[in-house]
Amino acid sequence: MVYVVEMDVNIPESWNEEKVADYITREKACSQEHQQSGKWVYLWRVAGKYSNISVLDVEGPDELHRIVSSLPLFPYMTIKVTSICKHPNALKETMI
């Protein structure tokens, strides 16, 4: 199943620079691991915000939740998930 996932990150203002840097480093490693697995197909930054729009191709909602909730910043995110499928008018045969 293919999902579009919009993630808005809300880092607590009370965090010091070292804690923020630690979380960002761990977040990068975790997201890149999922990208290398082929499950996290696309990752785009939303200009002007600490947000991203991603496309994940996973077995189903349980796997999607496992991946997204494995992110270190998951507790500090507002997340919107949209399940998508191939449009009948699309020219390409493959979804991704």
Tab-separated table of N, CA and C in Angstrom:
chain	number	residue	atom	x	y	z
A	1	MET	N	0.850	-1.175	0.000
A	1	MET	CA	0.000	0.000	0.000
A	1	MET	C	0.892	1.234	0.000
A	2	VAL	N	0.424	2.250	-0.710
A	2	VAL	CA	1.206	3.477	-0.813
A	2	VAL	C	0.500	4.575	-0.019
A	3	TYR	N	1.281	5.275	0.780
A	3	TYR	CA	0.761	6.344	1.623
A	3	TYR	C	1.560	7.629	1.410
A	4	VAL	N	0.842	8.743	1.410
A	4	VAL	CA	1.472	10.053	1.501
A	4	VAL	C	1.379	10.436	2.972
A	5	VAL	N	2.519	10.791	3.557
A	5	VAL	CA	2.573	11.126	4.975
A	5	VAL	C	3.133	12.535	5.120
A	6	GLU	N	2.343	13.407	5.729
A	6	GLU	CA	2.779	14.776	6.000
A	6	GLU	C	3.142	14.858	7.479
A	7	MET	N	4.376	15.264	7.749
A	7	MET	CA	4.863	15.341	9.121
A	7	MET	C	5.297	16.763	9.449
A	8	ASP	N	4.662	17.350	10.465
A	8	ASP	CA	5.052	18.659	10.980
A	8	ASP	C	5.723	18.428	12.324
A	9	VAL	N	6.963	18.894	12.451
A	9	VAL	CA	7.738	18.675	13.662
A	9	VAL	C	7.614	19.887	14.580
A	10	ASN	N	7.351	19.628	15.853
A	10	ASN	CA	7.203	20.678	16.860
A	10	ASN	C	8.147	20.399	18.023
A	11	ILE	N	9.413	20.796	17.864
A	11	ILE	CA	10.404	20.570	18.917
A	11	ILE	C	10.093	21.491	20.095
A	12	PRO	N	10.058	20.951	21.305
A	12	PRO	CA	9.784	21.782	22.479
A	12	PRO	C	10.804	22.920	22.624
A	13	GLU	N	10.319	24.095	22.915
A	13	GLU	CA	11.187	25.262	23.081
A	13	GLU	C	12.129	25.108	24.264
A	14	SER	N	11.790	24.244	25.199
A	14	SER	CA	12.616	24.061	26.397
A	14	SER	C	13.888	23.253	26.139
A	15	TRP	N	14.001	22.610	24.974
A	15	TRP	CA	15.178	21.794	24.674
A	15	TRP	C	16.385	22.684	24.404
A	16	ASN	N	17.536	22.253	24.925
A	16	ASN	CA	18.772	22.980	24.626
A	16	ASN	C	19.323	22.521	23.274
A	17	GLU	N	20.328	23.240	22.787
A	17	GLU	CA	20.883	22.958	21.455
A	17	GLU	C	21.435	21.545	21.337
A	18	GLU	N	22.053	21.038	22.403
A	18	GLU	CA	22.629	19.693	22.363
A	18	GLU	C	21.542	18.631	22.203
A	19	LYS	N	20.436	18.797	22.918
A	19	LYS	CA	19.345	17.826	22.824
A	19	LYS	C	18.717	17.867	21.422
A	20	VAL	N	18.529	19.065	20.888
A	20	VAL	CA	17.979	19.205	19.541
A	20	VAL	C	18.906	18.526	18.529
A	21	ALA	N	20.206	18.795	18.632
A	21	ALA	CA	21.182	18.210	17.701
A	21	ALA	C	21.176	16.686	17.794
A	22	ASP	N	21.072	16.147	19.001
A	22	ASP	CA	21.036	14.697	19.188
A	22	ASP	C	19.813	14.092	18.497
A	23	TYR	N	18.649	14.669	18.714
A	23	TYR	CA	17.437	14.157	18.092
A	23	TYR	C	17.514	14.250	16.568
A	24	ILE	N	18.024	15.359	16.048
A	24	ILE	CA	18.115	15.534	14.603
A	24	ILE	C	19.065	14.505	13.997
A	25	THR	N	20.174	14.234	14.667
A	25	THR	CA	21.130	13.232	14.187
A	25	THR	C	20.486	11.848	14.155
A	26	ARG	N	19.783	11.491	15.224
A	26	ARG	CA	19.133	10.180	15.281
A	26	ARG	C	17.975	10.084	14.287
A	27	GLU	N	17.263	11.192	14.098
A	27	GLU	CA	16.161	11.228	13.131
A	27	GLU	C	16.681	10.969	11.714
A	28	LYS	N	17.796	11.602	11.376
A	28	LYS	CA	18.392	11.432	10.046
A	28	LYS	C	18.781	9.977	9.820
A	29	ALA	N	19.459	9.378	10.793
A	29	ALA	CA	19.898	7.985	10.662
A	29	ALA	C	18.704	7.050	10.504
A	30	CYS	N	17.672	7.265	11.282
A	30	CYS	CA	16.495	6.390	11.233
A	30	CYS	C	15.767	6.532	9.893
A	31	SER	N	15.545	7.761	9.450
A	31	SER	CA	14.823	7.953	8.185
A	31	SER	C	15.631	7.429	7.008
A	32	GLN	N	16.941	7.582	7.051
A	32	GLN	CA	17.767	7.079	5.953
A	32	GLN	C	17.795	5.556	5.921
A	33	GLU	N	17.730	4.938	7.082
A	33	GLU	CA	17.660	3.471	7.129
A	33	GLU	C	16.389	2.982	6.431
A	34	HIS	N	15.260	3.646	6.704
A	34	HIS	CA	13.997	3.260	6.069
A	34	HIS	C	14.012	3.567	4.574
A	35	GLN	N	14.685	4.647	4.168
A	35	GLN	CA	14.801	4.956	2.743
A	35	GLN	C	15.638	3.893	2.032
A	36	GLN	N	16.720	3.484	2.667
A	36	GLN	CA	17.587	2.470	2.066
A	36	GLN	C	16.880	1.130	1.947
A	37	SER	N	15.919	0.868	2.815
A	37	SER	CA	15.159	-0.386	2.747
A	37	SER	C	14.196	-0.400	1.558
A	38	GLY	N	13.942	0.775	0.991
A	38	GLY	CA	13.002	0.879	-0.112
A	38	GLY	C	11.572	1.146	0.316
A	39	LYS	N	11.318	1.143	1.601
A	39	LYS	CA	9.966	1.380	2.111
A	39	LYS	C	9.594	2.864	2.060
A	40	TRP	N	10.569	3.731	2.361
A	40	TRP	CA	10.355	5.179	2.356
A	40	TRP	C	10.846	5.661	1.003
A	41	VAL	N	9.924	5.825	0.061
A	41	VAL	CA	10.266	6.025	-1.340
A	41	VAL	C	10.691	7.457	-1.648
A	42	TYR	N	9.979	8.431	-1.109
A	42	TYR	CA	10.283	9.842	-1.367
A	42	TYR	C	10.237	10.625	-0.064
A	43	LEU	N	11.078	11.651	0.020
A	43	LEU	CA	11.105	12.531	1.194
A	43	LEU	C	11.391	13.945	0.702
A	44	TRP	N	10.415	14.839	0.910
A	44	TRP	CA	10.580	16.231	0.491
A	44	TRP	C	10.384	17.157	1.685
A	45	ARG	N	11.198	18.185	1.762
A	45	ARG	CA	11.053	19.238	2.764
A	45	ARG	C	9.962	20.189	2.294
A	46	VAL	N	9.142	20.692	3.221
A	46	VAL	CA	8.179	21.740	2.919
A	46	VAL	C	8.905	23.058	3.151
A	47	ALA	N	9.008	23.859	2.103
A	47	ALA	CA	9.760	25.113	2.181
A	47	ALA	C	9.208	26.020	3.281
A	48	GLY	N	10.135	26.536	4.093
A	48	GLY	CA	9.776	27.495	5.125
A	48	GLY	C	9.212	26.909	6.399
A	49	LYS	N	9.178	25.584	6.522
A	49	LYS	CA	8.627	24.934	7.716
A	49	LYS	C	9.525	23.772	8.119
A	50	TYR	N	9.422	23.356	9.369
A	50	TYR	CA	10.101	22.135	9.788
A	50	TYR	C	9.095	21.006	9.570
A	51	SER	N	8.882	20.692	8.299
A	51	SER	CA	7.885	19.716	7.880
A	51	SER	C	8.397	18.966	6.665
A	52	ASN	N	7.796	17.803	6.436
A	52	ASN	CA	8.105	17.066	5.216
A	52	ASN	C	6.857	16.399	4.676
A	53	ILE	N	6.932	16.077	3.405
A	53	ILE	CA	5.923	15.256	2.754
A	53	ILE	C	6.665	14.040	2.215
A	54	SER	N	6.218	12.873	2.608
A	54	SER	CA	6.891	11.634	2.252
A	54	SER	C	5.919	10.671	1.593
A	55	VAL	N	6.480	9.756	0.814
A	55	VAL	CA	5.705	8.665	0.234
A	55	VAL	C	6.337	7.367	0.724
A	56	LEU	N	5.520	6.528	1.338
A	56	LEU	CA	5.981	5.234	1.817
A	56	LEU	C	5.199	4.137	1.123
A	57	ASP	N	5.901	3.091	0.726
A	57	ASP	CA	5.293	1.931	0.072
A	57	ASP	C	5.508	0.744	1.002
A	58	VAL	N	4.460	0.393	1.747
A	58	VAL	CA	4.559	-0.612	2.806
A	58	VAL	C	3.461	-1.658	2.650
A	59	GLU	N	3.518	-2.702	3.460
A	59	GLU	CA	2.540	-3.788	3.398
A	59	GLU	C	1.147	-3.339	3.826
A	60	GLY	N	1.069	-2.407	4.756
A	60	GLY	CA	-0.228	-1.968	5.257
A	60	GLY	C	-0.073	-0.972	6.383
A	61	PRO	N	-1.184	-0.609	7.034
A	61	PRO	CA	-1.141	0.403	8.079
A	61	PRO	C	-0.280	0.036	9.283
A	62	ASP	N	-0.205	-1.240	9.621
A	62	ASP	CA	0.635	-1.630	10.760
A	62	ASP	C	2.107	-1.345	10.491
A	63	GLU	N	2.569	-1.681	9.284
A	63	GLU	CA	3.965	-1.418	8.953
A	63	GLU	C	4.214	0.086	8.853
A	64	LEU	N	3.273	0.821	8.296
A	64	LEU	CA	3.416	2.277	8.236
A	64	LEU	C	3.577	2.848	9.640
A	65	HIS	N	2.715	2.424	10.558
A	65	HIS	CA	2.799	2.922	11.935
A	65	HIS	C	4.130	2.543	12.585
A	66	ARG	N	4.578	1.326	12.332
A	66	ARG	CA	5.862	0.891	12.915
A	66	ARG	C	6.994	1.793	12.439
A	67	ILE	N	7.015	2.104	11.155
A	67	ILE	CA	8.089	2.936	10.604
A	67	ILE	C	8.006	4.363	11.142
A	68	VAL	N	6.827	4.960	11.044
A	68	VAL	CA	6.690	6.358	11.470
A	68	VAL	C	6.932	6.505	12.970
A	69	SER	N	6.427	5.575	13.755
A	69	SER	CA	6.605	5.686	15.205
A	69	SER	C	8.022	5.338	15.658
A	70	SER	N	8.852	4.790	14.757
A	70	SER	CA	10.249	4.515	15.108
A	70	SER	C	11.106	5.781	15.044
A	71	LEU	N	10.586	6.828	14.450
A	71	LEU	CA	11.346	8.077	14.344
A	71	LEU	C	11.510	8.709	15.719
A	72	PRO	N	12.719	9.125	16.066
A	72	PRO	CA	12.930	9.733	17.385
A	72	PRO	C	12.032	10.944	17.659
A	73	LEU	N	11.711	11.720	16.628
A	73	LEU	CA	10.880	12.908	16.819
A	73	LEU	C	9.379	12.613	16.706
A	74	PHE	N	8.999	11.357	16.550
A	74	PHE	CA	7.589	10.982	16.410
A	74	PHE	C	6.693	11.596	17.493
A	75	PRO	N	7.095	11.575	18.771
A	75	PRO	CA	6.209	12.143	19.801
A	75	PRO	C	5.975	13.650	19.638
A	76	TYR	N	6.789	14.294	18.839
A	76	TYR	CA	6.722	15.747	18.674
A	76	TYR	C	6.225	16.139	17.282
A	77	MET	N	5.515	15.223	16.630
A	77	MET	CA	5.021	15.468	15.278
A	77	MET	C	3.501	15.494	15.245
A	78	THR	N	2.995	16.307	14.333
A	78	THR	CA	1.611	16.225	13.916
A	78	THR	C	1.660	15.556	12.547
A	79	ILE	N	0.923	14.463	12.389
A	79	ILE	CA	1.051	13.632	11.192
A	79	ILE	C	-0.306	13.484	10.507
A	80	LYS	N	-0.284	13.619	9.193
A	80	LYS	CA	-1.478	13.372	8.377
A	80	LYS	C	-1.118	12.276	7.384
A	81	VAL	N	-1.934	11.231	7.315
A	81	VAL	CA	-1.688	10.091	6.430
A	81	VAL	C	-2.820	9.996	5.408
A	82	THR	N	-2.432	9.827	4.148
A	82	THR	CA	-3.397	9.635	3.069
A	82	THR	C	-2.996	8.396	2.287
A	83	SER	N	-3.914	7.432	2.191
A	83	SER	CA	-3.683	6.241	1.381
A	83	SER	C	-3.982	6.597	-0.069
A	84	ILE	N	-3.074	6.204	-0.982
A	84	ILE	CA	-3.283	6.529	-2.398
A	84	ILE	C	-3.205	5.272	-3.252
A	85	CYS	N	-3.778	5.371	-4.454
A	85	CYS	CA	-3.717	4.276	-5.420
A	85	CYS	C	-3.593	4.876	-6.812
A	86	LYS	N	-3.276	4.046	-7.770
A	86	LYS	CA	-3.074	4.497	-9.144
A	86	LYS	C	-4.375	5.073	-9.710
A	87	HIS	N	-4.248	6.196	-10.370
A	87	HIS	CA	-5.400	6.815	-11.016
A	87	HIS	C	-5.610	6.135	-12.374
A	88	PRO	N	-6.854	5.866	-12.781
A	88	PRO	CA	-7.081	5.178	-14.055
A	88	PRO	C	-6.623	5.959	-15.273
A	89	ASN	N	-6.452	7.270	-15.156
A	89	ASN	CA	-5.987	8.092	-16.283
A	89	ASN	C	-4.470	8.271	-16.313
A	90	ALA	N	-3.770	7.699	-15.350
A	90	ALA	CA	-2.320	7.856	-15.282
A	90	ALA	C	-1.667	7.150	-16.469
A	91	LEU	N	-0.641	7.769	-17.036
A	91	LEU	CA	0.055	7.195	-18.190
A	91	LEU	C	0.980	6.046	-17.804
A	92	LYS	N	1.630	6.155	-16.649
A	92	LYS	CA	2.570	5.118	-16.243
A	92	LYS	C	1.837	3.933	-15.623
A	93	GLU	N	2.353	2.751	-15.907
A	93	GLU	CA	1.755	1.522	-15.359
A	93	GLU	C	2.089	1.312	-13.886
A	94	THR	N	3.266	1.768	-13.470
A	94	THR	CA	3.671	1.532	-12.093
A	94	THR	C	3.301	2.713	-11.219
A	95	MET	N	3.064	2.430	-9.962
A	95	MET	CA	2.665	3.457	-9.017
A	95	MET	C	3.824	4.367	-8.661
A	96	ILE	N	4.971	3.772	-8.438
A	96	ILE	CA	6.110	4.564	-7.965
A	96	ILE	C	7.268	4.397	-8.898
